[in-house]
C-alpha positions as MATLAB code, in Angstrom:
seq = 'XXXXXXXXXXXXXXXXXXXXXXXXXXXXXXXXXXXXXXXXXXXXXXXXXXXXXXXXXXXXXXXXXXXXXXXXXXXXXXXXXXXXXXXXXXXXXXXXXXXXXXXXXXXXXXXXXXXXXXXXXXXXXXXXXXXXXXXXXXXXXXXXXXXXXXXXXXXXXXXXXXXXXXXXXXXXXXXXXXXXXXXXXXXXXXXXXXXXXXXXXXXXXXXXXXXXXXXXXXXXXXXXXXXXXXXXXXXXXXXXXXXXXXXXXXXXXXXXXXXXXXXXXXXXXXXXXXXXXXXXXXXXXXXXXXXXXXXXXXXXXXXXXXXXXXXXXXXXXXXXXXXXXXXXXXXXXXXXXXXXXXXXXXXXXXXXXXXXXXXXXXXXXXXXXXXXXXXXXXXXXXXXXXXXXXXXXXXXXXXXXXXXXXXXXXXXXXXXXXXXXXXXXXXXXXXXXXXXXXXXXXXXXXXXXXXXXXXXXXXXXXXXXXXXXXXXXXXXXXXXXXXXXXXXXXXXXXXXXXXXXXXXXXXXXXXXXXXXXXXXXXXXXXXXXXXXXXXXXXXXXXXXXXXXXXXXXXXXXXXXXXXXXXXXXXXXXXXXXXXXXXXXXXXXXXXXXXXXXXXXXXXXXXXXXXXXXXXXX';
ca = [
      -2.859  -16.277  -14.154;
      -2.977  -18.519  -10.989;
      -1.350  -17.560   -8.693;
      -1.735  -20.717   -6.455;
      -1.209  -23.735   -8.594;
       1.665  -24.565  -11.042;
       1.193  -25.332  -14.676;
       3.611  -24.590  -17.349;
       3.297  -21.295  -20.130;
       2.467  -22.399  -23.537;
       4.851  -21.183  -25.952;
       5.196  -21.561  -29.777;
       7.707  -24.535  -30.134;
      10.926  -23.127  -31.603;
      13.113  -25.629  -34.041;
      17.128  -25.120  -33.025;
      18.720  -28.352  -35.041;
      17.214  -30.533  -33.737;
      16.598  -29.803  -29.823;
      13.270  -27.899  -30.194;
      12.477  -25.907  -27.431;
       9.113  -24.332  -26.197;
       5.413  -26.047  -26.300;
       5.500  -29.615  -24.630;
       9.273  -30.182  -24.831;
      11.187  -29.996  -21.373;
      12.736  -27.218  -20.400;
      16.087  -27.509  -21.931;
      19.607  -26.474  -20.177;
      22.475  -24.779  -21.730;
      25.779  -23.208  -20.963;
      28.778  -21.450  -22.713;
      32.036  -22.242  -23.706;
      35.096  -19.794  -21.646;
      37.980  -20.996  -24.317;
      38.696  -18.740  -27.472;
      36.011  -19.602  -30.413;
      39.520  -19.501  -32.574;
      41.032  -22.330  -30.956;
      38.658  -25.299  -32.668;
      40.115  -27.871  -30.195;
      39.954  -25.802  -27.078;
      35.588  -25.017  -27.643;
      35.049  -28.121  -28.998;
      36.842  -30.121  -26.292;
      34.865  -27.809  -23.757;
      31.842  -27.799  -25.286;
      31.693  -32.054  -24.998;
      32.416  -31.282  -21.289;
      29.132  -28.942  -21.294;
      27.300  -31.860  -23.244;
      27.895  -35.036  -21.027;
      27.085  -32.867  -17.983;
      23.692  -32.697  -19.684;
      24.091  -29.236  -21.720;
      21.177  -29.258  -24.615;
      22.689  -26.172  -26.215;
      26.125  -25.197  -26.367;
      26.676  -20.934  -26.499;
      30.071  -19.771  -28.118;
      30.988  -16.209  -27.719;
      31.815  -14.284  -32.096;
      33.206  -10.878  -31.353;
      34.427  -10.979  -34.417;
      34.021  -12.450  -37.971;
      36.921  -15.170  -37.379;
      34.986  -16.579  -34.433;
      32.031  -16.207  -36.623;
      33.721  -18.334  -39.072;
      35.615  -20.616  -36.711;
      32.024  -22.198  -35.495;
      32.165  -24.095  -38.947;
      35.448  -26.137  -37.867;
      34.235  -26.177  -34.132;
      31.182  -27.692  -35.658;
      32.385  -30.176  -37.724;
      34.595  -30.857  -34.862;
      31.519  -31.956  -32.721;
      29.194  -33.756  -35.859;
      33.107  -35.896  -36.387;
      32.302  -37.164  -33.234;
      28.653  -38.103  -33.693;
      27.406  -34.985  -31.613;
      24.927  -33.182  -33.139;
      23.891  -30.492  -29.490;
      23.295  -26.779  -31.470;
      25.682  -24.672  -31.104;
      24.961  -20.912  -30.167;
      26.618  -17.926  -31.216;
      26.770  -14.881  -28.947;
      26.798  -11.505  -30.865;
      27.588   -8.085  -29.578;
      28.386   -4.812  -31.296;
      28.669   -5.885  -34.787;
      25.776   -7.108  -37.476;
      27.823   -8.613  -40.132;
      29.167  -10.977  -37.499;
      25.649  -12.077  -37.097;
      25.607  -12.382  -40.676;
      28.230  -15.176  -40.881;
      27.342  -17.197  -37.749;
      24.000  -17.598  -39.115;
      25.359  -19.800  -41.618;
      26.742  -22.506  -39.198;
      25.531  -22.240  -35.668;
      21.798  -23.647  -35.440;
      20.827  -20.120  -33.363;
      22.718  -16.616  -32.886;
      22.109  -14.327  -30.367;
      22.019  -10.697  -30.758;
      21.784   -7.937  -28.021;
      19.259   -5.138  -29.017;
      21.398   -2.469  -27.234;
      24.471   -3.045  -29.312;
      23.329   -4.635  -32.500;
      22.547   -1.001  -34.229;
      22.239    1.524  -31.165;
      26.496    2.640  -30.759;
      27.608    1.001  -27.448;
      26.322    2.571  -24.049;
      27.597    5.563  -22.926;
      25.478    6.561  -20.292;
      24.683    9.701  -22.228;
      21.173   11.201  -22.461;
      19.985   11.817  -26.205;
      16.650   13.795  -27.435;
      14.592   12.554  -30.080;
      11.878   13.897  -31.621;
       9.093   11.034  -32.049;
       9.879   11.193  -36.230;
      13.690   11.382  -34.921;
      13.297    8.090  -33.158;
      10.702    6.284  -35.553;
      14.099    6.758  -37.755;
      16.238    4.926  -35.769;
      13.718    2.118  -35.472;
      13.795    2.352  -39.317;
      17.502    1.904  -39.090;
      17.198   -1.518  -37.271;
      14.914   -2.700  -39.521;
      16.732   -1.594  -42.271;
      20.006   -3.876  -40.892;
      17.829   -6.483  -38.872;
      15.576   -7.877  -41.979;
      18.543   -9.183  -44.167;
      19.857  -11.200  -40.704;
      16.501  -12.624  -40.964;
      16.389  -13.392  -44.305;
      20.241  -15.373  -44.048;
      18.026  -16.888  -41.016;
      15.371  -17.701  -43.141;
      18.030  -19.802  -45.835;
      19.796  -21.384  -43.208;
      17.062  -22.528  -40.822;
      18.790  -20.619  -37.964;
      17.125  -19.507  -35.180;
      17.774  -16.545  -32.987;
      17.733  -15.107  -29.685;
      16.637  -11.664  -28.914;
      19.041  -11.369  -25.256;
      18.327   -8.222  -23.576;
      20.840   -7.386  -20.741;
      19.932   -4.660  -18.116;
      23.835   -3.802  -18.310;
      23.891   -3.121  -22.588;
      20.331   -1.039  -22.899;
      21.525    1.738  -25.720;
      21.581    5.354  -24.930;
      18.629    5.501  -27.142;
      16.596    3.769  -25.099;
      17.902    4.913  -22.117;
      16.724    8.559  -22.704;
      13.218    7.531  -23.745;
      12.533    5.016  -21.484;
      15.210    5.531  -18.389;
      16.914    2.673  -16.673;
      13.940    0.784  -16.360;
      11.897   -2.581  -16.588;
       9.556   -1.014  -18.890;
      12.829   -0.114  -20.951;
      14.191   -3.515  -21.226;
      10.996   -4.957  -22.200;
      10.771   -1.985  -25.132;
      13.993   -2.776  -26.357;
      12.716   -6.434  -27.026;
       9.766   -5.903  -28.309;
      11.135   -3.335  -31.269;
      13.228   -6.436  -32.320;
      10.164   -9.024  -31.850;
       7.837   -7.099  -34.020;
       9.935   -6.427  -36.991;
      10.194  -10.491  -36.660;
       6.613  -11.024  -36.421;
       5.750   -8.720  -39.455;
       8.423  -10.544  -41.562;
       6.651  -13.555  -40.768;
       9.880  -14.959  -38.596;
       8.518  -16.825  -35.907;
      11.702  -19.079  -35.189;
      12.999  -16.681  -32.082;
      13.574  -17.365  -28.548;
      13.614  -14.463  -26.317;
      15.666  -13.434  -22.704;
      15.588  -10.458  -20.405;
      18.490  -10.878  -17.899;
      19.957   -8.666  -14.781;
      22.212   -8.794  -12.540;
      19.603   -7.893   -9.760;
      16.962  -10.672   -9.172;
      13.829   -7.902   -8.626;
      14.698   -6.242  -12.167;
      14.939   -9.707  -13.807;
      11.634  -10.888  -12.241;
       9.912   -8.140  -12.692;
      10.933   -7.475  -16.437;
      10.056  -10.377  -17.144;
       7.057  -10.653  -15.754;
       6.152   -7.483  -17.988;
       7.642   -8.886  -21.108;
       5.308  -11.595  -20.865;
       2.090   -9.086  -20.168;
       3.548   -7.510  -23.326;
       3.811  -10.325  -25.784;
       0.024  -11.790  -24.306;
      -1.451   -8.352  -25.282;
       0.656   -8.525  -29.059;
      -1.184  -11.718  -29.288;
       2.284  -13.789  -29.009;
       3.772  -17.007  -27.242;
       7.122  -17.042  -28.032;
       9.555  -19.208  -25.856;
      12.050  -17.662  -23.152;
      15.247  -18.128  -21.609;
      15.783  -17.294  -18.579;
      19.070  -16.229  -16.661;
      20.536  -13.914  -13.977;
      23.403  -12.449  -15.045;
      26.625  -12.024  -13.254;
      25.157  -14.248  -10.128;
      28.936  -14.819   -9.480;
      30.581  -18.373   -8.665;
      30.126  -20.783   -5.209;
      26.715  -20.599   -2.715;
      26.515  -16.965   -3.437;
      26.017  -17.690   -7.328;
      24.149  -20.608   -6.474;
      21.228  -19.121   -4.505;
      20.868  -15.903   -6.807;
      20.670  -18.236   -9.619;
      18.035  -20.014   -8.240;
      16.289  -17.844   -6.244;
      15.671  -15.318   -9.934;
      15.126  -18.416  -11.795;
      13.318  -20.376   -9.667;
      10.963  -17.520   -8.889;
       9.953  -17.631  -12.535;
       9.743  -21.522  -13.240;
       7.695  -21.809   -9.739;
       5.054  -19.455  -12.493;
       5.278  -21.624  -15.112;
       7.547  -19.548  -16.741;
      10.767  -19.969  -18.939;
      11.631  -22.674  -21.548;
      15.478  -22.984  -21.609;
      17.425  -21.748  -18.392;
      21.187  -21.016  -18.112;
      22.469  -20.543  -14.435;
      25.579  -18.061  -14.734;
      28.286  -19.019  -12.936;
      32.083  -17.795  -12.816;
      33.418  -21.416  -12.793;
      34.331  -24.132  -15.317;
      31.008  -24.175  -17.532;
      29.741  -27.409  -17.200;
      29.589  -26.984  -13.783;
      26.295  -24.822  -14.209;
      24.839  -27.672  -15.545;
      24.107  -29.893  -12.616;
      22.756  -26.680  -11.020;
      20.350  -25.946  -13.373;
      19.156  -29.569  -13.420;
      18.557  -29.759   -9.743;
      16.458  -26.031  -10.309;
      14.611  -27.385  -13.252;
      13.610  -30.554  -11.902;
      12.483  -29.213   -8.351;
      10.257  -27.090  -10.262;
       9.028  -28.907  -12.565;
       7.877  -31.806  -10.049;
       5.255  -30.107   -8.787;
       3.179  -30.640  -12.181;
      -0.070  -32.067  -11.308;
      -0.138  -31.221   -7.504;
      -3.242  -31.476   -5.982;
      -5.511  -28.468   -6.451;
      -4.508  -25.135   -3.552;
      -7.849  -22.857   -3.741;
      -6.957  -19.421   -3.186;
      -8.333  -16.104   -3.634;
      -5.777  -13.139   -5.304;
      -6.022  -10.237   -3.043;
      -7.288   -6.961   -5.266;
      -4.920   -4.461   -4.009;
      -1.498   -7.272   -5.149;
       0.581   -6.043   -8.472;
       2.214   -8.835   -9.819;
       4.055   -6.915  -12.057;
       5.120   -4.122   -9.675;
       4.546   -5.706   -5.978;
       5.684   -3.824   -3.381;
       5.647   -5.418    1.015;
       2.684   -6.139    1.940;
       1.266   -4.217    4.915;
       2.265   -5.707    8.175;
       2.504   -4.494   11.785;
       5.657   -4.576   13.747;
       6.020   -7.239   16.157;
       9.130   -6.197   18.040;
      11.518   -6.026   15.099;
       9.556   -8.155   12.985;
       6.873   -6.747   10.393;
       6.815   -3.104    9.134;
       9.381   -2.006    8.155;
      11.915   -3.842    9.898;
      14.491   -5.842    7.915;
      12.925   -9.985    7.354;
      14.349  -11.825   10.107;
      15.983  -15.769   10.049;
      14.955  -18.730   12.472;
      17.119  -20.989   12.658;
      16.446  -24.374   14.304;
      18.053  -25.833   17.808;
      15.565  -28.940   18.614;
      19.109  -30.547   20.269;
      19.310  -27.201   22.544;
      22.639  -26.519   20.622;
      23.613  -22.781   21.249;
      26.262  -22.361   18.776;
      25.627  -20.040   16.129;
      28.424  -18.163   13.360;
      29.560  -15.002   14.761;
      29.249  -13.742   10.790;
      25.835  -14.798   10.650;
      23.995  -14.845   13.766;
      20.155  -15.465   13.821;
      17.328  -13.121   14.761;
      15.893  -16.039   17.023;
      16.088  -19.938   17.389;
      13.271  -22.162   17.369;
      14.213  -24.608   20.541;
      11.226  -26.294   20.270;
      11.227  -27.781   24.296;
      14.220  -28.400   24.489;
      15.431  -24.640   25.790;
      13.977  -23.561   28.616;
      13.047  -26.083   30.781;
       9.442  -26.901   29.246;
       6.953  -25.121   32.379;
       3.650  -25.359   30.223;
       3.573  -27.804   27.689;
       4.491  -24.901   24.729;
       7.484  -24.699   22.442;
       9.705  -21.706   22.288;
      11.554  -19.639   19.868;
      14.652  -17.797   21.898;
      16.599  -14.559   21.201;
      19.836  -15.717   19.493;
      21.979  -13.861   21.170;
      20.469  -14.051   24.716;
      20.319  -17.750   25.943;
      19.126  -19.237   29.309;
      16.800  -15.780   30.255;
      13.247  -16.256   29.920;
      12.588  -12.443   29.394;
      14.073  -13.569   25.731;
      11.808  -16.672   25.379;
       8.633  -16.551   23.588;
       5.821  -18.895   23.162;
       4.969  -20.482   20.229;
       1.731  -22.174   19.403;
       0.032  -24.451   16.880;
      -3.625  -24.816   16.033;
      -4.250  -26.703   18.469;
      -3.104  -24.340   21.416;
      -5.561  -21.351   19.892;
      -7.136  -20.867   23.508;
      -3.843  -20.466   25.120;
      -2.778  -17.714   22.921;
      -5.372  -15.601   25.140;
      -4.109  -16.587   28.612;
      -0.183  -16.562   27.936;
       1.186  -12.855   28.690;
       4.172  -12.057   25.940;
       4.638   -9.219   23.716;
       5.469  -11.840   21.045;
       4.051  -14.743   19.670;
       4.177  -17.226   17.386;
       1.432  -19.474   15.622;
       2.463  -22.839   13.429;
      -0.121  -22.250   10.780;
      -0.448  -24.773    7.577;
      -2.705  -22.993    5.032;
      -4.859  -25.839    4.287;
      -6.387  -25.228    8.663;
      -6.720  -22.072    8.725;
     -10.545  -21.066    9.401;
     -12.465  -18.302   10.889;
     -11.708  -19.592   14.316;
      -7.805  -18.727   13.058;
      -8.757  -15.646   11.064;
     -10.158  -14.370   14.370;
      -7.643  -15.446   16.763;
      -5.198  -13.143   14.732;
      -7.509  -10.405   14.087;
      -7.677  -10.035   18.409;
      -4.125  -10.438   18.717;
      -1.628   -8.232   16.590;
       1.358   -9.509   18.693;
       1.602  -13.071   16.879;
       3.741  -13.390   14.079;
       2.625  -16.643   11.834;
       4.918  -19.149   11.053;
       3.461  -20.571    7.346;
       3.883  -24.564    7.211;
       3.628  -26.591    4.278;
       3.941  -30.014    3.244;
       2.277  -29.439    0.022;
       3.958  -30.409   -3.288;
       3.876  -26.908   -4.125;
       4.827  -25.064   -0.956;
       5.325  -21.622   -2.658;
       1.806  -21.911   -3.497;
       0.274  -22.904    0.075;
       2.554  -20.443    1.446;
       1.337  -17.630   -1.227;
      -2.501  -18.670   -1.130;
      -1.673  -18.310    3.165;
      -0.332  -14.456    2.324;
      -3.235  -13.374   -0.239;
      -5.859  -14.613    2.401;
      -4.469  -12.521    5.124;
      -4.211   -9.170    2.612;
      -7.654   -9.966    1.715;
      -9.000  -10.123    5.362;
      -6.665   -6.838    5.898;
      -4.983   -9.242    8.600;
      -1.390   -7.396    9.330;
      -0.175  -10.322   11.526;
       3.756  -10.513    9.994;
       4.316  -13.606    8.123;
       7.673  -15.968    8.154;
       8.197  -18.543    5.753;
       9.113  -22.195    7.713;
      11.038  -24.325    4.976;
      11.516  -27.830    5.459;
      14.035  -30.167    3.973;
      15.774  -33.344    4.540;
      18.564  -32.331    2.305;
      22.295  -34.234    2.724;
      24.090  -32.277   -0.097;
      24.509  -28.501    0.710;
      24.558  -27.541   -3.024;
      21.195  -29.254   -3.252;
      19.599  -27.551    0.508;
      20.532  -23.943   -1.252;
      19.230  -24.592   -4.822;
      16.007  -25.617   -3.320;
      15.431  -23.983   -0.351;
      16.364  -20.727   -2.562;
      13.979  -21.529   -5.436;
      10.972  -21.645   -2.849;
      11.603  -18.622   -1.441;
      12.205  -16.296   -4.700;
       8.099  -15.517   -5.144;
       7.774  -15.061   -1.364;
      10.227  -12.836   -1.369;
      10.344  -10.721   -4.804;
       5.951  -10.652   -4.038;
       6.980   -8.196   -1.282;
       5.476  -11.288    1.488;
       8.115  -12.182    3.426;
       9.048  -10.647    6.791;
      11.093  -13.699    7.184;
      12.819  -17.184    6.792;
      12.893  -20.476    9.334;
      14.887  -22.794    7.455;
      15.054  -26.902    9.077;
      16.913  -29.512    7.316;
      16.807  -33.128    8.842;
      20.012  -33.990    7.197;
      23.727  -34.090    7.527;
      24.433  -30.241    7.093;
      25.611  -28.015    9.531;
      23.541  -25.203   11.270;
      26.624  -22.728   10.389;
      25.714  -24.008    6.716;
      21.915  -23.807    6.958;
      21.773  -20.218    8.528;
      24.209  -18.574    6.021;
      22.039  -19.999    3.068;
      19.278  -17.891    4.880;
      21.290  -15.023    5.283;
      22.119  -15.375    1.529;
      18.335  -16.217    0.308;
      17.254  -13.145    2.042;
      20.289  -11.133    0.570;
      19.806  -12.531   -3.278;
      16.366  -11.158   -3.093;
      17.698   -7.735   -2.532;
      15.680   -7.553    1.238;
      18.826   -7.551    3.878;
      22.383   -7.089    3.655;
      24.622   -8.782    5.419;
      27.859   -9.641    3.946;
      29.749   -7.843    0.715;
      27.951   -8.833   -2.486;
      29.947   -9.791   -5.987;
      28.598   -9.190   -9.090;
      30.922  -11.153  -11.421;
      30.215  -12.626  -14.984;
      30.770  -16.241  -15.734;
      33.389  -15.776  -17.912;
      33.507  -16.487  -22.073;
      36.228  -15.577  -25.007;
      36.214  -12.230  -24.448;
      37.272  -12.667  -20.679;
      40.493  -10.879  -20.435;
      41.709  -12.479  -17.322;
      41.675  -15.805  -14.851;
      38.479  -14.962  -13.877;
      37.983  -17.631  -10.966;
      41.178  -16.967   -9.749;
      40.999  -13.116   -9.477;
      37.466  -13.551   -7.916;
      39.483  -15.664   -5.152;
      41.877  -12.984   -4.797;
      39.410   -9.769   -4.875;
      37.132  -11.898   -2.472;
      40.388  -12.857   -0.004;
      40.957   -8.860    0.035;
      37.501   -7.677    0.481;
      35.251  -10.287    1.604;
      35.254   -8.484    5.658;
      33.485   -4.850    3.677;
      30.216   -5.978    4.426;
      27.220   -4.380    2.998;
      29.165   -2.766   -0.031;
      28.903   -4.600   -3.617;
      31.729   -5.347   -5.798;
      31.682   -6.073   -9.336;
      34.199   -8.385  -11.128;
      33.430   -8.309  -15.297;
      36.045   -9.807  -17.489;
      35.026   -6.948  -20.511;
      33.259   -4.397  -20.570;
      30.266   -5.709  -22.728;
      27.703   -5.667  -19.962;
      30.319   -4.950  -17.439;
      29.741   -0.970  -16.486;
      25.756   -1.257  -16.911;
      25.256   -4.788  -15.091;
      27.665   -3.031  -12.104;
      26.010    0.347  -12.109;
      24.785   -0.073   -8.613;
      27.688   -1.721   -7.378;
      30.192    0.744   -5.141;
      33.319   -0.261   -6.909;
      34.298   -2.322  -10.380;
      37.404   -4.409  -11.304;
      36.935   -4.463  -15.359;
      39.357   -6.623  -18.020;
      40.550   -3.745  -19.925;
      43.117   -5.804  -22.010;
      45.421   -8.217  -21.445;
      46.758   -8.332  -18.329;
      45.348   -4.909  -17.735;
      42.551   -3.445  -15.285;
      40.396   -0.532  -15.133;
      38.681    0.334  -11.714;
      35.106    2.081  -11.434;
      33.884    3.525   -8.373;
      30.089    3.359   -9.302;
      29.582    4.268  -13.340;
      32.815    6.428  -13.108;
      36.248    4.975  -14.026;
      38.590    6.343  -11.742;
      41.902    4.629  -13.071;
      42.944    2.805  -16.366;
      44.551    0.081  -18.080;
      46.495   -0.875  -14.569;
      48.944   -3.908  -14.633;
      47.310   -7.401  -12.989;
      49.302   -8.160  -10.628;
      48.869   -4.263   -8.985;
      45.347   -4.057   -9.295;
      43.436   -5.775   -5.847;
      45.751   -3.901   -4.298;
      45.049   -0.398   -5.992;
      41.073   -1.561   -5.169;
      41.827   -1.772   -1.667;
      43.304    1.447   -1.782;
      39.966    3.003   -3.642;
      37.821    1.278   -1.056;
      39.985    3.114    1.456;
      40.236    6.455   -0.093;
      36.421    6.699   -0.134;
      35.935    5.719    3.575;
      33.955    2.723    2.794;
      36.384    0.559    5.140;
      35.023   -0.038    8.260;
      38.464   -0.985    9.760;
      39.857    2.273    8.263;
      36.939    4.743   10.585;
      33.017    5.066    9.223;
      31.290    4.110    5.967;
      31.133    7.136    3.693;
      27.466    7.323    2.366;
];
């Protein structure tokens, strides 16, 4: 693939009613109903709230057959009104619910780890290899009539693998893997490619961005050497609700669309439904804009995995490079000095404005140290190359666009290992200028650290952390980055600007720096208010920084998509709670209204709060 230069993956076009997706058609957007599929004027009402936001699909949640059923109503609800957007149905745990809402939603989804496999159990199971060829004989045995009701009905499906439902079975072959996930897809995929079904849409979804990516990535790898193109959705589950669900959205997304990848995307969010829908617009449409972009050459260094990458070899440069944590720039060209005191920067690019300018140079300062010119270090652009060798500092910094950079540059860095580049673009495709700049160093074996300089002119913060997020999820998840200078031109605060770097950097799984929440957008089977227990668990909690939290309203992907979170808060029925510390569930089926409080006291128990003496490890 190129690496460098965008162009969309050509997929087999898939018919669902009639919204194709895949081949030439735009990548479509979709979201799911919250209300119970039962209730035909609750979904259907919804699901027109989901269509004029711009929804293309509309995804109701069956768990059982009288939701199955109830899609009929809901659907004649919609065609009443003129509206003919295909409705979805969402299957888990039971075939013959599959069955029915094949004969009136236009595609059903089915989840390989709970369609035949028993639900997950975290238990390890030993198969001989005729043992396990049975079991695959099992799913065909139920999977081929679904296909065949398919078939009659012109329904198409979705294969949705979820990192949090893999089956035992595959589990104990594979382990908790990407390789795993991709395995469980492809068992489904080829019984539908020898039964000559070709009308299937596939996902691979996770909770953490570098399994989603990478799984992905290898499911495509996978289908390319089956010989198939079949179309994808793509999604990260659980991305939880506000900027933090925001920027993981589209930082696992947009990573994937910036490779041409994905053909239908649905941005998770635990909020009112059709508000993902103006989010995954913006994501799309950034994307997609850079079709056509004027040509970046670039050479793929030999020793880069794209399906496995891992950080790229860089010297330390004070704390940035090696194996220090990526650090954040933020931007003071006023000489403003105020920064959060949650979110403080590794350094501030001052340009001249702090200190007084002595030499002609711009400076990037210590963050915390203002006003001492021990903390002040130069930074230069191209054309300041021969000062580099006559200005004493321990650090420095070059402004390098891609599209300069020659041996004169190439050099320069080679004979000094103390400047970190700063990577400029104004390129329609920045992510590939910036990538292109990264692959050249690795193949020069240049170790000079690398931070990505991002600039917008953004006055809408929901628009500055879609964006700004989307260009940095390659950097990042290609193990590039050793860090992020974000500069907006608009109306948006600095307080605003630097936490959306703090949570870039965070979504991508590279540095911690505030409590993460892994919480599901919510469907029928939620058991709870799920936006307004997120409030309260996030009001209790939100000062245990570094520890993740996971807020599921069932527990259909809830224990596996939380199985590296430090503590769970799971719907266990109405009005009732089970908490998890890791995969273990430490108390059951506890009343609502006593349950933040009971987490809190968890949390404490198991000295991960900081107020209460030292983080238990």
């Amino acid at each position: 693939m190129d690496y460098f230069n965008y162009s969309r993956r050509q997929s087999l076009v898939v018919q669902i009613g009639g919204t194709p997706m895949g081949g030439d058609f735009p990548i479509r957007l979709q979201s799911m109903t919250n209300t119970s599929t039962r209730d035909t004027d609750a979904s259907a009402s919804q699901a027109i709230r989901i269509i004029e936001a711009g929804g293309e699909y509309v995804r109701l949640t069956t768990q059982g057959i009288k939701e199955a059923e109830n899609l009929k109503n809901i659907n004649i609800a919609l065609r009443s009104r003129k509206i003919l957007t295909p409705l979805v149905a969402d299957v888990h745990f039971n075939p013959k619910v599959a069955d029915v809402a094949a004969r009136y939603a236009e595609k059903v989804r089915i989840n390989p780890g709970n369609y035949v496999d028993a639900a997950r159990t975290f238990r390890t199971l030993y198969y001989t290899d005729e043992e396990y060829r049975q079991e695959l004989h099992k799913i065909r045995e139920r999977f081929v009539p679904f296909l065949n009701l398919c078939k009659e009905n012109y329904t198409a499906i979705r294969i949705g693998v979820n990192h949090g439902s893999l089956s035992d079975r595959i589990m104990s072959r594979y382990g908790d893997t990407p390789e795993g996930m991709v395995e469980s897809c492809m068992e489904f995929l080829r019984i539908c490619v020898e039964e000559n079904f070709m009308n299937v849409v596939l996902s691979i979804k996770a909770s953490n961005t570098v399994v989603m990516v990478k799984t992905v990535r290898l499911l495509v790898k996978q289908m390319e050497e089956e010989g198939m193109v079949f179309p994808l959705h793509l999604g990260v589950t659980e991305a939880g609700d506000g900027e933090d669900g925001r920027i993981k959205s589209a930082l696992g997304i947009g990573a994937l669309l910036a490779d041409g990848l994905g053909d239908t995307i649905r941005v998770s969010l635990s909020e009112s439904p059709e508000k993902e829908i103006p989010v995954a617009r913006i994501l799309r449409d950034h994307i997609t804009a850079q079709a056509d972009h004027p040509y970046i050459y670039g050479t793929p260094a030999p020793g880069f995995n794209y399906f496995s990458p891992v950080k790229r070899a860089t010297r330390a440069v004070r704390n940035i490079g090696g194996n220090c944590l990526p650090v954040v720039i933020s931007t003071r060209l006023n000489g403003d000095n105020n920064v959060s005191p949650q979110f403080i920067p590794d350094y501030l690019y001052t340009g001249r404005a702090l200190p007084a300018n002595r030499d002609g140079l711009e400076y990037i300062i210590n963050a915390d140290v203002w006003q001492e010119e021990e903390h002040t270090w130069p930074a230069f652009t191209y054309q300041q190359l021969e000062q580099i060798d006559q200005v004493e500092s321990v650090l420095k910094f070059l402004f390098l666009p891609y599209r300069i950079v020659d041996d004169k540059v190439l050099t320069c860095l080679e004979r000094h290992p103390e400047v970190v580049v700063i990577s400029q673009s104004d390129h329609p495709n920045r992510t590939g200028e910036h990538r292109a700049l990264a692959h050249l160093l690795m193949n020069r074996d240049i170790q000079n650290p690398i931070i990505f300089f991002q600039y917008y002119s953004e006055e809408d913060q929901e628009q500055l952390q879609i964006k700004s997020a989307a260009d940095m999820g390659l950097l990042i998840l290609d193990g590039l980055c050793d860090g992020i200078a974000l500069f907006n031109r608009g109306d948006i605060s600095h307080a605003v600007v630097d936490f959306t770097a703090f949570g870039i950097l965070q979504a991508g799984r590279v540095r911690t720096s505030k409590t993460e929440y892994i919480s599901c957008p919510g469907c029928g089977r939620t058991l709870f208010d799920l936006e307004q227990t997120i409030a309260r668990v996030k009001a209790a909690t939100s000062y245990l920084k570094g520890l993740k939290i996971g807020i599921m309203g069932c527990i259909v992907n809830g224990l596996g998509e939380m199985a590296d979170a430090d503590y769970g808060y799971v719907g266990a029925g109405r009005g009732r709670i089970s908490l998890y510390r890791r995969k273990e569930c430490v108390e059951k089926n506890i009343p609502e209204e006593e349950a933040v409080e009971k987490l809190l006291r968890l949390i404490r128990e198991n000295g991960d709060d900081p107020q209460d003496g030292v983080k238990n490890d």
